[in-house]
GROMACS .gro file of C-alpha atoms in nm:
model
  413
    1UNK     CA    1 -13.076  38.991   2.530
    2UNK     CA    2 -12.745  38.830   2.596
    3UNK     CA    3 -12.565  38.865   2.887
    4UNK     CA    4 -12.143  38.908   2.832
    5UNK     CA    5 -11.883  38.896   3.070
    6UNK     CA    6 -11.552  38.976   3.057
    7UNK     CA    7 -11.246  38.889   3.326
    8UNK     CA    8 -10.929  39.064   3.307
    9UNK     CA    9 -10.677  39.169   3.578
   10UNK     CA   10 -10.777  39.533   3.641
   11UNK     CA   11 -11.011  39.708   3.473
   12UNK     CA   12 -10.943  40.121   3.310
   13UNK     CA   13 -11.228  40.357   3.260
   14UNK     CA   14 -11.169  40.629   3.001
   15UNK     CA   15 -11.417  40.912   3.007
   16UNK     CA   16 -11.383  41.204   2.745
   17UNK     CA   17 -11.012  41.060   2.735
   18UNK     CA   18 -10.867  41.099   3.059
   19UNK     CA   19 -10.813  40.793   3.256
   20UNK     CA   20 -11.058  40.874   3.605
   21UNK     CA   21 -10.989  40.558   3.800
   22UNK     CA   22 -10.853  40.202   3.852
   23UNK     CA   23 -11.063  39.904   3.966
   24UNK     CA   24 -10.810  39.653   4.171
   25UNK     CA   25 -11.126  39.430   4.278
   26UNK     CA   26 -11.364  39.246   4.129
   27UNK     CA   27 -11.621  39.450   3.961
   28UNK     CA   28 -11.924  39.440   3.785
   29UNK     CA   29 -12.080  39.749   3.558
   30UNK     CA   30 -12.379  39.755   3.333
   31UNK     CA   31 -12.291  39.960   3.063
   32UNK     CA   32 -12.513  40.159   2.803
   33UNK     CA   33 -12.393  40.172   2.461
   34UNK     CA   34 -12.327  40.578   2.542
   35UNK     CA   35 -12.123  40.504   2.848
   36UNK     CA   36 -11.786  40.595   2.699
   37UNK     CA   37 -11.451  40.400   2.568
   38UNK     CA   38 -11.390  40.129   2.791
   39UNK     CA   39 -11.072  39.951   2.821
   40UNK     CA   40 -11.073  39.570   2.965
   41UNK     CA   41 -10.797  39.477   3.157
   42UNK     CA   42 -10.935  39.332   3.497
   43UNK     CA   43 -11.163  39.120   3.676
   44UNK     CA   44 -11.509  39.104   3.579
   45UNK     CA   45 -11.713  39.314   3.346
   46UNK     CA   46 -12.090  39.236   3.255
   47UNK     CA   47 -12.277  39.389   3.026
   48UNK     CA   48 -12.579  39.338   2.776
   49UNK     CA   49 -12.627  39.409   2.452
   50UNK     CA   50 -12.874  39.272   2.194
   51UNK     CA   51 -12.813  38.965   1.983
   52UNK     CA   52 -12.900  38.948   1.613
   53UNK     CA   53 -12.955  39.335   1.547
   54UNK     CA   54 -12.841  39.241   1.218
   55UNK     CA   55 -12.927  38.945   1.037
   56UNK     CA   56 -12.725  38.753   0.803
   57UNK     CA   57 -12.876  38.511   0.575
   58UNK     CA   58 -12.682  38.226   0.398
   59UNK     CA   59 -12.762  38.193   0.026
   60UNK     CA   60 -12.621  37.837  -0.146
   61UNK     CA   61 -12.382  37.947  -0.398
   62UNK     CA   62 -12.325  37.587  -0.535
   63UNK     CA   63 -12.305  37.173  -0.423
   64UNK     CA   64 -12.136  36.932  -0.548
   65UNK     CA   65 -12.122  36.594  -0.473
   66UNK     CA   66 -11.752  36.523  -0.593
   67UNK     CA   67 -11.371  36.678  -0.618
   68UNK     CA   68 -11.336  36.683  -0.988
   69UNK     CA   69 -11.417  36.307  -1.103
   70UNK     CA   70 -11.383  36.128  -0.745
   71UNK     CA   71 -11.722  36.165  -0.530
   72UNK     CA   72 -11.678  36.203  -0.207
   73UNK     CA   73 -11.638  35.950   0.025
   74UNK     CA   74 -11.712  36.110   0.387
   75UNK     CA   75 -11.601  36.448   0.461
   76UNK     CA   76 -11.467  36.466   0.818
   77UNK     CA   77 -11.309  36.788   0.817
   78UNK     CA   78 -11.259  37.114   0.613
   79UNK     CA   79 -11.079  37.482   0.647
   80UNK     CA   80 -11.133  37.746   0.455
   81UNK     CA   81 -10.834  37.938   0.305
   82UNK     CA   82 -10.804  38.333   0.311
   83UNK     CA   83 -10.916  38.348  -0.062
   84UNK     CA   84 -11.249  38.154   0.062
   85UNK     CA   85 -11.152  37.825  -0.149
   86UNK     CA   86 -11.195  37.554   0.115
   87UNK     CA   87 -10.972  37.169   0.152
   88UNK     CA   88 -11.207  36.948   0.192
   89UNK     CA   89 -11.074  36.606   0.400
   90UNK     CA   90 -11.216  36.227   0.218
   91UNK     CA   91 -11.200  36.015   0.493
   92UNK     CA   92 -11.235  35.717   0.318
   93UNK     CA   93 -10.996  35.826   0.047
   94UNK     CA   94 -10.773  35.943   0.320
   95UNK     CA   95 -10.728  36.210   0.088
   96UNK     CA   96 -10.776  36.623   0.071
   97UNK     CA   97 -10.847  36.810  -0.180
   98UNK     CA   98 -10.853  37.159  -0.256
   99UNK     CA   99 -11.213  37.314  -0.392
  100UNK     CA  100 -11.247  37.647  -0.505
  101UNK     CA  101 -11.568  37.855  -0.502
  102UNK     CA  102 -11.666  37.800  -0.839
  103UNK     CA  103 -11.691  37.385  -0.726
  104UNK     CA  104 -11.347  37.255  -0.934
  105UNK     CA  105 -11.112  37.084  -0.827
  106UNK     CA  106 -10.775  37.286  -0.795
  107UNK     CA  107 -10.526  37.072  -0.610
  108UNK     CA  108 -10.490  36.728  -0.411
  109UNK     CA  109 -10.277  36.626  -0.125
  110UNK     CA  110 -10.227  36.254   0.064
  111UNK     CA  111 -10.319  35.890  -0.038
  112UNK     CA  112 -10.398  35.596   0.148
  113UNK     CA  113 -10.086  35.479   0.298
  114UNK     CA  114  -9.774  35.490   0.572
  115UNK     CA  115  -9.538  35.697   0.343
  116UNK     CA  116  -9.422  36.036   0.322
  117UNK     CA  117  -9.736  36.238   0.207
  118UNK     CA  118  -9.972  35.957   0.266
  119UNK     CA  119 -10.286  35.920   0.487
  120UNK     CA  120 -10.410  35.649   0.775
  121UNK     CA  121 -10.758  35.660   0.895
  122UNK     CA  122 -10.758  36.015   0.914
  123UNK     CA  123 -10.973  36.260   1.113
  124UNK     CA  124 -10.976  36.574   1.090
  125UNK     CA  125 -10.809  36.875   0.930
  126UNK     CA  126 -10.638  37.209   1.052
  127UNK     CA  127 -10.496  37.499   0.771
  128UNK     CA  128 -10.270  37.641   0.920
  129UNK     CA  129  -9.909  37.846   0.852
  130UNK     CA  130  -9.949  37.734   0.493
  131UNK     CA  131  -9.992  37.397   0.584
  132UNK     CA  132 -10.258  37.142   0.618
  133UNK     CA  133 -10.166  36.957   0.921
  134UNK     CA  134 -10.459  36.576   0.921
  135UNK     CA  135 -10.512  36.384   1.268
  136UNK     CA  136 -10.528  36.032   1.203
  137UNK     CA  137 -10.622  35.922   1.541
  138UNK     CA  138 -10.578  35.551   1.475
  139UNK     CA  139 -10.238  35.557   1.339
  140UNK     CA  140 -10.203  35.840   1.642
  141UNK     CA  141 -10.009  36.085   1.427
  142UNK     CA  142 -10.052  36.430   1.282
  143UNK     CA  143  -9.945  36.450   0.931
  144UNK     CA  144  -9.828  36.782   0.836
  145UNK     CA  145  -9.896  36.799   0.410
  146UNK     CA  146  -9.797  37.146   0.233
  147UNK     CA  147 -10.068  37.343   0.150
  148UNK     CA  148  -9.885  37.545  -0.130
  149UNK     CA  149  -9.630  37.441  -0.356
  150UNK     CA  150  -9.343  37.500  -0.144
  151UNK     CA  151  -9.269  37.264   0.150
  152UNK     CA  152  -9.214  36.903   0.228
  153UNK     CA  153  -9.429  36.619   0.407
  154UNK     CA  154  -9.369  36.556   0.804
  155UNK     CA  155  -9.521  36.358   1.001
  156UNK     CA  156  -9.552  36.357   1.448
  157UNK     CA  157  -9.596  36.079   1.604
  158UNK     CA  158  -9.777  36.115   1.930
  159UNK     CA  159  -9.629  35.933   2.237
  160UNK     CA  160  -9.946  35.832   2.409
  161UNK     CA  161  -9.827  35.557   2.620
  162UNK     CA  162  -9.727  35.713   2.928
  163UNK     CA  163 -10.106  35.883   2.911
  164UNK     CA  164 -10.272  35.546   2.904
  165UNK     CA  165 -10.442  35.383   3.161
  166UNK     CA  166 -10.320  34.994   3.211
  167UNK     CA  167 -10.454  34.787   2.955
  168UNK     CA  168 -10.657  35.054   2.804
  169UNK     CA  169 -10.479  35.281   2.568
  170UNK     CA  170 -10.528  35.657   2.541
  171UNK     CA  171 -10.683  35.838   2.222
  172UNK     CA  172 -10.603  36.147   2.019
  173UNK     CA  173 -10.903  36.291   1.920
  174UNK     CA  174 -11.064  36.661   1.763
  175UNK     CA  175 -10.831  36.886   1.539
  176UNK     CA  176 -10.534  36.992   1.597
  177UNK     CA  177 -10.476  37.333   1.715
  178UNK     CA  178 -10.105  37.476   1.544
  179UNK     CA  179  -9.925  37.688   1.802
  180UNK     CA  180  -9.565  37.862   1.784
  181UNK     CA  181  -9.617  37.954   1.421
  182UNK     CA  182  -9.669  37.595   1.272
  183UNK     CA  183  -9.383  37.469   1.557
  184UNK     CA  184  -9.611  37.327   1.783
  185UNK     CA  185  -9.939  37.142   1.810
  186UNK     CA  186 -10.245  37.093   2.104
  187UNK     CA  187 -10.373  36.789   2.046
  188UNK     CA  188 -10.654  36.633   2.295
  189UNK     CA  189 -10.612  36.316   2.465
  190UNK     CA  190 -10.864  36.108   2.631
  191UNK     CA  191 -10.712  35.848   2.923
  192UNK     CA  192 -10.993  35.591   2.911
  193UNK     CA  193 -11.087  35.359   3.223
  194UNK     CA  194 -11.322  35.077   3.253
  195UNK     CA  195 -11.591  35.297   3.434
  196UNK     CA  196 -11.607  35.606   3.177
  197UNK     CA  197 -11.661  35.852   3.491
  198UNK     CA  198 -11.290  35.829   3.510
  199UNK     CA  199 -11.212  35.906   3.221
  200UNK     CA  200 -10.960  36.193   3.173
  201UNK     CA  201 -10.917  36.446   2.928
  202UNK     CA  202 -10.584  36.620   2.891
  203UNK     CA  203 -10.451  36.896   2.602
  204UNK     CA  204 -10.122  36.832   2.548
  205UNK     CA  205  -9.854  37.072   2.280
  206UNK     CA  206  -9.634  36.846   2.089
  207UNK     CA  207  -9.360  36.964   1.872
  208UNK     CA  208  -9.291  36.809   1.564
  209UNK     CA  209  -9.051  36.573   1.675
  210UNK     CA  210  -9.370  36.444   1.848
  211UNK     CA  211  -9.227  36.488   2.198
  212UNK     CA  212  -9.446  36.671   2.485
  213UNK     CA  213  -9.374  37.026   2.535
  214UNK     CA  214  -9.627  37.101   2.790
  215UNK     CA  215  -9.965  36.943   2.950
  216UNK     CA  216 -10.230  37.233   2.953
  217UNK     CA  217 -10.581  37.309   3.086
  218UNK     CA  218 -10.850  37.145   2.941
  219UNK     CA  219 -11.235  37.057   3.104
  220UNK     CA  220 -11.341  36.787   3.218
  221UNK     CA  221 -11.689  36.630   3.138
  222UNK     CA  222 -11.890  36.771   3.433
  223UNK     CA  223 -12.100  36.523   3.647
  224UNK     CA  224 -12.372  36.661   3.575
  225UNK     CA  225 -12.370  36.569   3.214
  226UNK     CA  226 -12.238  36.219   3.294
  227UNK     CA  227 -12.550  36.211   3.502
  228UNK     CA  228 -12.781  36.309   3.217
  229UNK     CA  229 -12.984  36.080   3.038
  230UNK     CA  230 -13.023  35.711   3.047
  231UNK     CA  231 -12.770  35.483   3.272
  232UNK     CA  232 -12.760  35.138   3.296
  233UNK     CA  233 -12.592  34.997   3.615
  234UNK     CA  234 -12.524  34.601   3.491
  235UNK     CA  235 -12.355  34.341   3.723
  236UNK     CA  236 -12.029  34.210   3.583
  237UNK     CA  237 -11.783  33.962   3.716
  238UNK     CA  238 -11.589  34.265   3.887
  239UNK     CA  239 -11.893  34.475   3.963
  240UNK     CA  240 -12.132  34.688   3.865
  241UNK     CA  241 -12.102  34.865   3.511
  242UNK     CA  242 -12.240  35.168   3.431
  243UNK     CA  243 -12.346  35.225   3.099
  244UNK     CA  244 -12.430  35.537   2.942
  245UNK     CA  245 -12.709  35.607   2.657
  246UNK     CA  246 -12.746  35.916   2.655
  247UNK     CA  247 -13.097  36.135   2.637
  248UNK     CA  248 -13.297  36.101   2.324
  249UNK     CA  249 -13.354  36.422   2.190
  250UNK     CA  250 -13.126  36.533   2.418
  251UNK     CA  251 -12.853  36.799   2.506
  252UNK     CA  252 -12.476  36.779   2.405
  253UNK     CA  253 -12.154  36.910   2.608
  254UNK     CA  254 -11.941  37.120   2.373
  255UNK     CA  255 -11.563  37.200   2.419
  256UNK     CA  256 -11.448  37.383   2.118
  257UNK     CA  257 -11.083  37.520   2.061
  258UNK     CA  258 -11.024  37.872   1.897
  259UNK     CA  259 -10.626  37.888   1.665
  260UNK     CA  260 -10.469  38.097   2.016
  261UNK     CA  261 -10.560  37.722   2.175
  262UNK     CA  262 -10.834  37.873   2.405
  263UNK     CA  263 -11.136  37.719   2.463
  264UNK     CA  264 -11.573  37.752   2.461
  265UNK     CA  265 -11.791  37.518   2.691
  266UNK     CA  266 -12.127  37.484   2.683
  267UNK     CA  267 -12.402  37.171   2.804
  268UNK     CA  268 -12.643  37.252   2.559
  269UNK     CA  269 -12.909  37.259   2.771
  270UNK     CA  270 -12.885  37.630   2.903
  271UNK     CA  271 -12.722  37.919   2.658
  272UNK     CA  272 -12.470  37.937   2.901
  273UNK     CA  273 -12.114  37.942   2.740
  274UNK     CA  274 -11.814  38.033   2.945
  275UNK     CA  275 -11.504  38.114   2.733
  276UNK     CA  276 -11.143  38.064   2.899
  277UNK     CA  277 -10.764  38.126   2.728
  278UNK     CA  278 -10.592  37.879   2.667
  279UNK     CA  279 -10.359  37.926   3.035
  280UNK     CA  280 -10.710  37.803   3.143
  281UNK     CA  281 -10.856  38.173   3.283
  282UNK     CA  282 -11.192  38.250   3.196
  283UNK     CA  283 -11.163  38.592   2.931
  284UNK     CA  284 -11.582  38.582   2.926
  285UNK     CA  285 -11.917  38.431   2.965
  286UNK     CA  286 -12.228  38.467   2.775
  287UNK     CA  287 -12.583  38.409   2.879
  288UNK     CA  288 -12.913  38.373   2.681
  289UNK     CA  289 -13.157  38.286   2.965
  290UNK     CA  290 -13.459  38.307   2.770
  291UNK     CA  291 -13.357  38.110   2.490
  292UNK     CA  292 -13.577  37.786   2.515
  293UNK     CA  293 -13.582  37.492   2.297
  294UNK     CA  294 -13.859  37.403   2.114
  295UNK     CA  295 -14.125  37.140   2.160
  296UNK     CA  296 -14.053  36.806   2.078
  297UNK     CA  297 -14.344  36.680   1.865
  298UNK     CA  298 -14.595  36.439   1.975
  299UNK     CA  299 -14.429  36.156   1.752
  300UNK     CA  300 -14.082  36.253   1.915
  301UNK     CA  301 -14.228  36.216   2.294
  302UNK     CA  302 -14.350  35.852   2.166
  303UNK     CA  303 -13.996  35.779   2.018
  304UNK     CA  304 -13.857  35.863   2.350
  305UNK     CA  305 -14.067  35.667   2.602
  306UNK     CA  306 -14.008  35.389   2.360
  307UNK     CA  307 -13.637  35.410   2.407
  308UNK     CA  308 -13.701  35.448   2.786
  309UNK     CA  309 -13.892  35.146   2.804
  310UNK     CA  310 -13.660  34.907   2.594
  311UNK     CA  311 -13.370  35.020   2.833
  312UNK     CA  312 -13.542  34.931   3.164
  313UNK     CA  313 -13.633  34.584   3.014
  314UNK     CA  314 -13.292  34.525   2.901
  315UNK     CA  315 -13.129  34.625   3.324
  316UNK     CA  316 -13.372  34.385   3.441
  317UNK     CA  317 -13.299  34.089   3.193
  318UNK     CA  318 -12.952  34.189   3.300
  319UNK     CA  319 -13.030  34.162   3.687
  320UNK     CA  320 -12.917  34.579   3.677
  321UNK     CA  321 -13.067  34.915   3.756
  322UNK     CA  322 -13.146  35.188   3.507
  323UNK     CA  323 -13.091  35.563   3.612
  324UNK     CA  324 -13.285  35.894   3.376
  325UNK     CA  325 -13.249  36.226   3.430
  326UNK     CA  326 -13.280  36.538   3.265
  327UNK     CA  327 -13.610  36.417   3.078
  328UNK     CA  328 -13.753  36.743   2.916
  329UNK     CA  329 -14.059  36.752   2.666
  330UNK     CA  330 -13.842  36.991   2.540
  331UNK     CA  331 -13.506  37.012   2.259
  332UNK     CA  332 -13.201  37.138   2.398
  333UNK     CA  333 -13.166  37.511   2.318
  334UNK     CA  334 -12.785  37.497   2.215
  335UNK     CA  335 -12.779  37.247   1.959
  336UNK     CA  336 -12.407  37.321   1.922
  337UNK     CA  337 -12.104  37.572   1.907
  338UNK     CA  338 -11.764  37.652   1.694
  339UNK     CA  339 -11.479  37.885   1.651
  340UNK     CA  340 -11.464  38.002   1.241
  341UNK     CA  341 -11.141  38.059   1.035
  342UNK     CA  342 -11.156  38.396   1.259
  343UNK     CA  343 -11.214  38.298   1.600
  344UNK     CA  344 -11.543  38.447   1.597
  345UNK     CA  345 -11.819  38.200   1.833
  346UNK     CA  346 -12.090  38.055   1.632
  347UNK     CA  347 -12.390  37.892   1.839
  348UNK     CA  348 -12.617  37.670   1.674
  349UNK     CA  349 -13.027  37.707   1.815
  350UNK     CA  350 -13.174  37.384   1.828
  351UNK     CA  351 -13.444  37.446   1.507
  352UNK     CA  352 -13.783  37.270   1.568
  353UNK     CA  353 -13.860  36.925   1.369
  354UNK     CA  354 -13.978  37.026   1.006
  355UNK     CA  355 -13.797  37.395   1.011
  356UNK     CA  356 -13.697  37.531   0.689
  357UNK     CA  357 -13.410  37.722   0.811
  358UNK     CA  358 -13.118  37.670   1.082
  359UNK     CA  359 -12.993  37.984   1.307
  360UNK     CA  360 -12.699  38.092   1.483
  361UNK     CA  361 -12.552  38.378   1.718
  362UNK     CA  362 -12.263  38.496   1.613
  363UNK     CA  363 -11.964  38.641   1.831
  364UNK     CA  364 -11.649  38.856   1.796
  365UNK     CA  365 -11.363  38.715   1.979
  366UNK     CA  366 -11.382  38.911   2.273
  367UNK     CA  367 -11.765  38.752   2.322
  368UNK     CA  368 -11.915  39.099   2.158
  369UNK     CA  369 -12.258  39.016   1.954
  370UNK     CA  370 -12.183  39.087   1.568
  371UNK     CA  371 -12.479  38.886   1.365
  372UNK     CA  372 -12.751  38.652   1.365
  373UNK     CA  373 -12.678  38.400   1.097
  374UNK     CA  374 -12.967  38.227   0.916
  375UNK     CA  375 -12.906  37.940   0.627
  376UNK     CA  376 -13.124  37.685   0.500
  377UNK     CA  377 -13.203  37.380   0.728
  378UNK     CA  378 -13.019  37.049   0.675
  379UNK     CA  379 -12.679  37.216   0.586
  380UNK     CA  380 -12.388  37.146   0.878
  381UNK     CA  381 -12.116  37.413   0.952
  382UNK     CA  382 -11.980  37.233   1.234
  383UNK     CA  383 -11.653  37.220   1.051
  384UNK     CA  384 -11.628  37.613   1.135
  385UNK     CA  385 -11.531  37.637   0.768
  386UNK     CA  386 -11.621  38.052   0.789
  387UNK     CA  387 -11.463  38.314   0.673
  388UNK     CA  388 -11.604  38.714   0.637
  389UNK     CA  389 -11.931  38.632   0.453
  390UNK     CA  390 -11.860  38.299   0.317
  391UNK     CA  391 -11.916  37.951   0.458
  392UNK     CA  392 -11.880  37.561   0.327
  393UNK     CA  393 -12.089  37.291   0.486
  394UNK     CA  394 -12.242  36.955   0.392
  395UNK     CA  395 -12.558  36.805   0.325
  396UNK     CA  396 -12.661  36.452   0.333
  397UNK     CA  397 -12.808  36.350  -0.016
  398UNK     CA  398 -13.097  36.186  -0.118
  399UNK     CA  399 -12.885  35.870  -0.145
  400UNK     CA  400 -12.716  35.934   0.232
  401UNK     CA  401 -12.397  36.082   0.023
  402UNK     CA  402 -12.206  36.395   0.108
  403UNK     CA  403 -12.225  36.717  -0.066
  404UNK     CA  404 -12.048  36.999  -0.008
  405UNK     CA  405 -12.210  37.291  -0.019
  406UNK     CA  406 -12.103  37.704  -0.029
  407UNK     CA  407 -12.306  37.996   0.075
  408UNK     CA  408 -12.240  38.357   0.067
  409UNK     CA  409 -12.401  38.537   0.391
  410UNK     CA  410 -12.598  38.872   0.290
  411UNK     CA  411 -12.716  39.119   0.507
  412UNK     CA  412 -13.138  39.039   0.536
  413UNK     CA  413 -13.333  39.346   0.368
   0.00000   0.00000   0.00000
């Protein structure tokens, strides 16, 4: 079962139609799938409802391993169009290219280069008001290509200076989110410091003349994550260091934008996502409590007491410490979340070494269940390139090469 809730301002009951009373406080109803219409407008409202009633399963339509003639390079980002083609982004041809769902090629846009049109290190793609709009965090800029055959290049330059901390300049990383009707863009910056537990994120909106309209709410990494996993604590000529390794095997913190700029949070190691607007008020929360990873194999336990072990000898050849926590014989259950072309929440179950299929829960915007989705293992949709039944994703080849791949989800049975 998974657990929803929903904050509002006020909450209406309707009953057989007439409105019966209004709820000023904070409440919290369970509420049966015969309770009545219900209206959200207010504080809190819980409920449960089953997840994965219906089951979705994601056929591979076709893979390719190139854009017409040119293989790909690395994909690092892709968005699906409303006719279910998808633009597929080349990083190292700093180059998109438009594929359509038969696998052809159909159009290109960008090159490598500083000039109108043209690509630098980029890293990730948004479609959006008829435009592609590429973050090249490097060259710190958003360029804005046309996505039809109407429209000029533009380019923003992001002023990041005044975000950096001394000596230490600040990054623009993730996709852009396109705000204002293609006037605006929220674009997340990272302020970085010499200890990374001060470390800052910010969101801020940029318009395209690449000045800062507004700074908005965005999470920070909670301590607890920052706490997770292996930490070296090595003496330096200005103190002690900390270093952070992460957990092998371990759990990821998610923050995932939807195209209204809100946002989805989760530490992957509890199915416990809490999903705010983008003013920074949380609209709803869902739980999975008894969602469990699986088992990490006995070959995986090994790998990970190995990696323990060659960490504490390295702090005390360094004359440091070493810090772990969180150690689990047991995968993460959220292996990891995204908003699709429709805002609807997919999260990824961690699948167990050697599974033949991958899994994830599907929500509606407002955080209502609508499907469990089901494809075969090995193919990422982290790109949220979704739309209705269709997906893209890639697969690593046989050769470590990218391949795109496009499945149609059917209804199982």
């Amino acid at each position: 079962m998974a657990r929803t809730e929903t904050f509002a301002d006020a909450v209406f009951l309707l009953f057989l139609g007439p409105l019966v009373q209004r709820l000023k406080k904070l409440v919290r109803w369970l509420v049966p799938p015969c309770f009545g219409a219900m209206l959200a407008a207010g504080d809190a409202l819980h409920a449960e409802m089953d997840v994965g009633a219906q089951t979705r399963v994601g056929e591979v339509v076709l893979e390719t391993d190139a854009a017409g003639a040119e293989p790909f390079g690395r994909i690092g980002g892709m968005a699906i169009a409303a006719d279910e083609r998808v633009w597929v982004l080349d990083r190292q041809a700093s180059t998109v290219y438009l594929i359509d769902t038969a696998g052809d090629l159909a159009a290109t846009r960008g090159r490598e280069g500083d000039g109108p049109g043209e690509l630098r290190g980029p890293s990730s793609l948004t479609l959006a008001a008829d435009r592609l709009w590429v973050m090249s965090s490097n060259a710190r800029r958003i360029d804005v290509l046309p996505a039809g055959d109407v429209g000029a290049p533009a380019r923003v330059r992001l002023r990041l200076a005044e975000y950096s901390a001394p000596g230490r300049p600040a990054t623009a990383y993730t996709r852009p989110i396109v705000l204002r009707g293609g006037r605006s863009a929220l674009v997340t910056v990272r302020r970085h410091y010499r200890d990374y537990r001060r470390n800052v994120i910010l969101a801020l909106e940029y318009d395209l003349a690449g000045s800062v309209l507004r700074e908005l709410a965005h999470p920070q990494v909670p301590d607890r994550y920052l706490d997770y996993g292996i930490v070296l604590h090595l003496p330096t000529s200005r103190g002690t260091m900390p270093l952070r390794q992460g957990m092998p095997f371990g759990a990821g913190y998610w923050v995932v934008r939807n195209s209204r700029g809100g946002w989805a949070e989760v530490f992957g190691t509890e199915y416990d996502i809490a999903v705010h607007s983008i003013d920074g008020l949380q609209t709803h929360r869902i739980v999975r409590s008894e969602v469990e990873g699986p088992p990490l194999t006995a070959e995986e336990r090994r790998e990970r007491d190995d990696k323990f072990a060659f960490h504490r000898r390295w702090a005390e050849s360094s004359g440091g410490t070493i810090s772990i926590e969180g150690v689990s014989d047991s995968w993460p259950p959220v292996e990891w979340i995204v908003f699709d072309a429709e805002d609807r929440l997919w999260v990824a179950l961690t699948p167990a070494t050697g599974d033949e299929w991958a899994e994830a829960d599907v929500y509606s915007p407002d955080g209502i269940p609508a499907f469990r989705a089901r494809w075969p293992a090995g193919i990422d949709l982290r790109h949220g390139a979704m739309r209705g039944a269709a997906g893209w994703g890639v697969r690593q080849g046989a050769m470590d090469e990218d391949l795109l791949v496009f499945l149609r989800f059917r209804v199982e049975g």
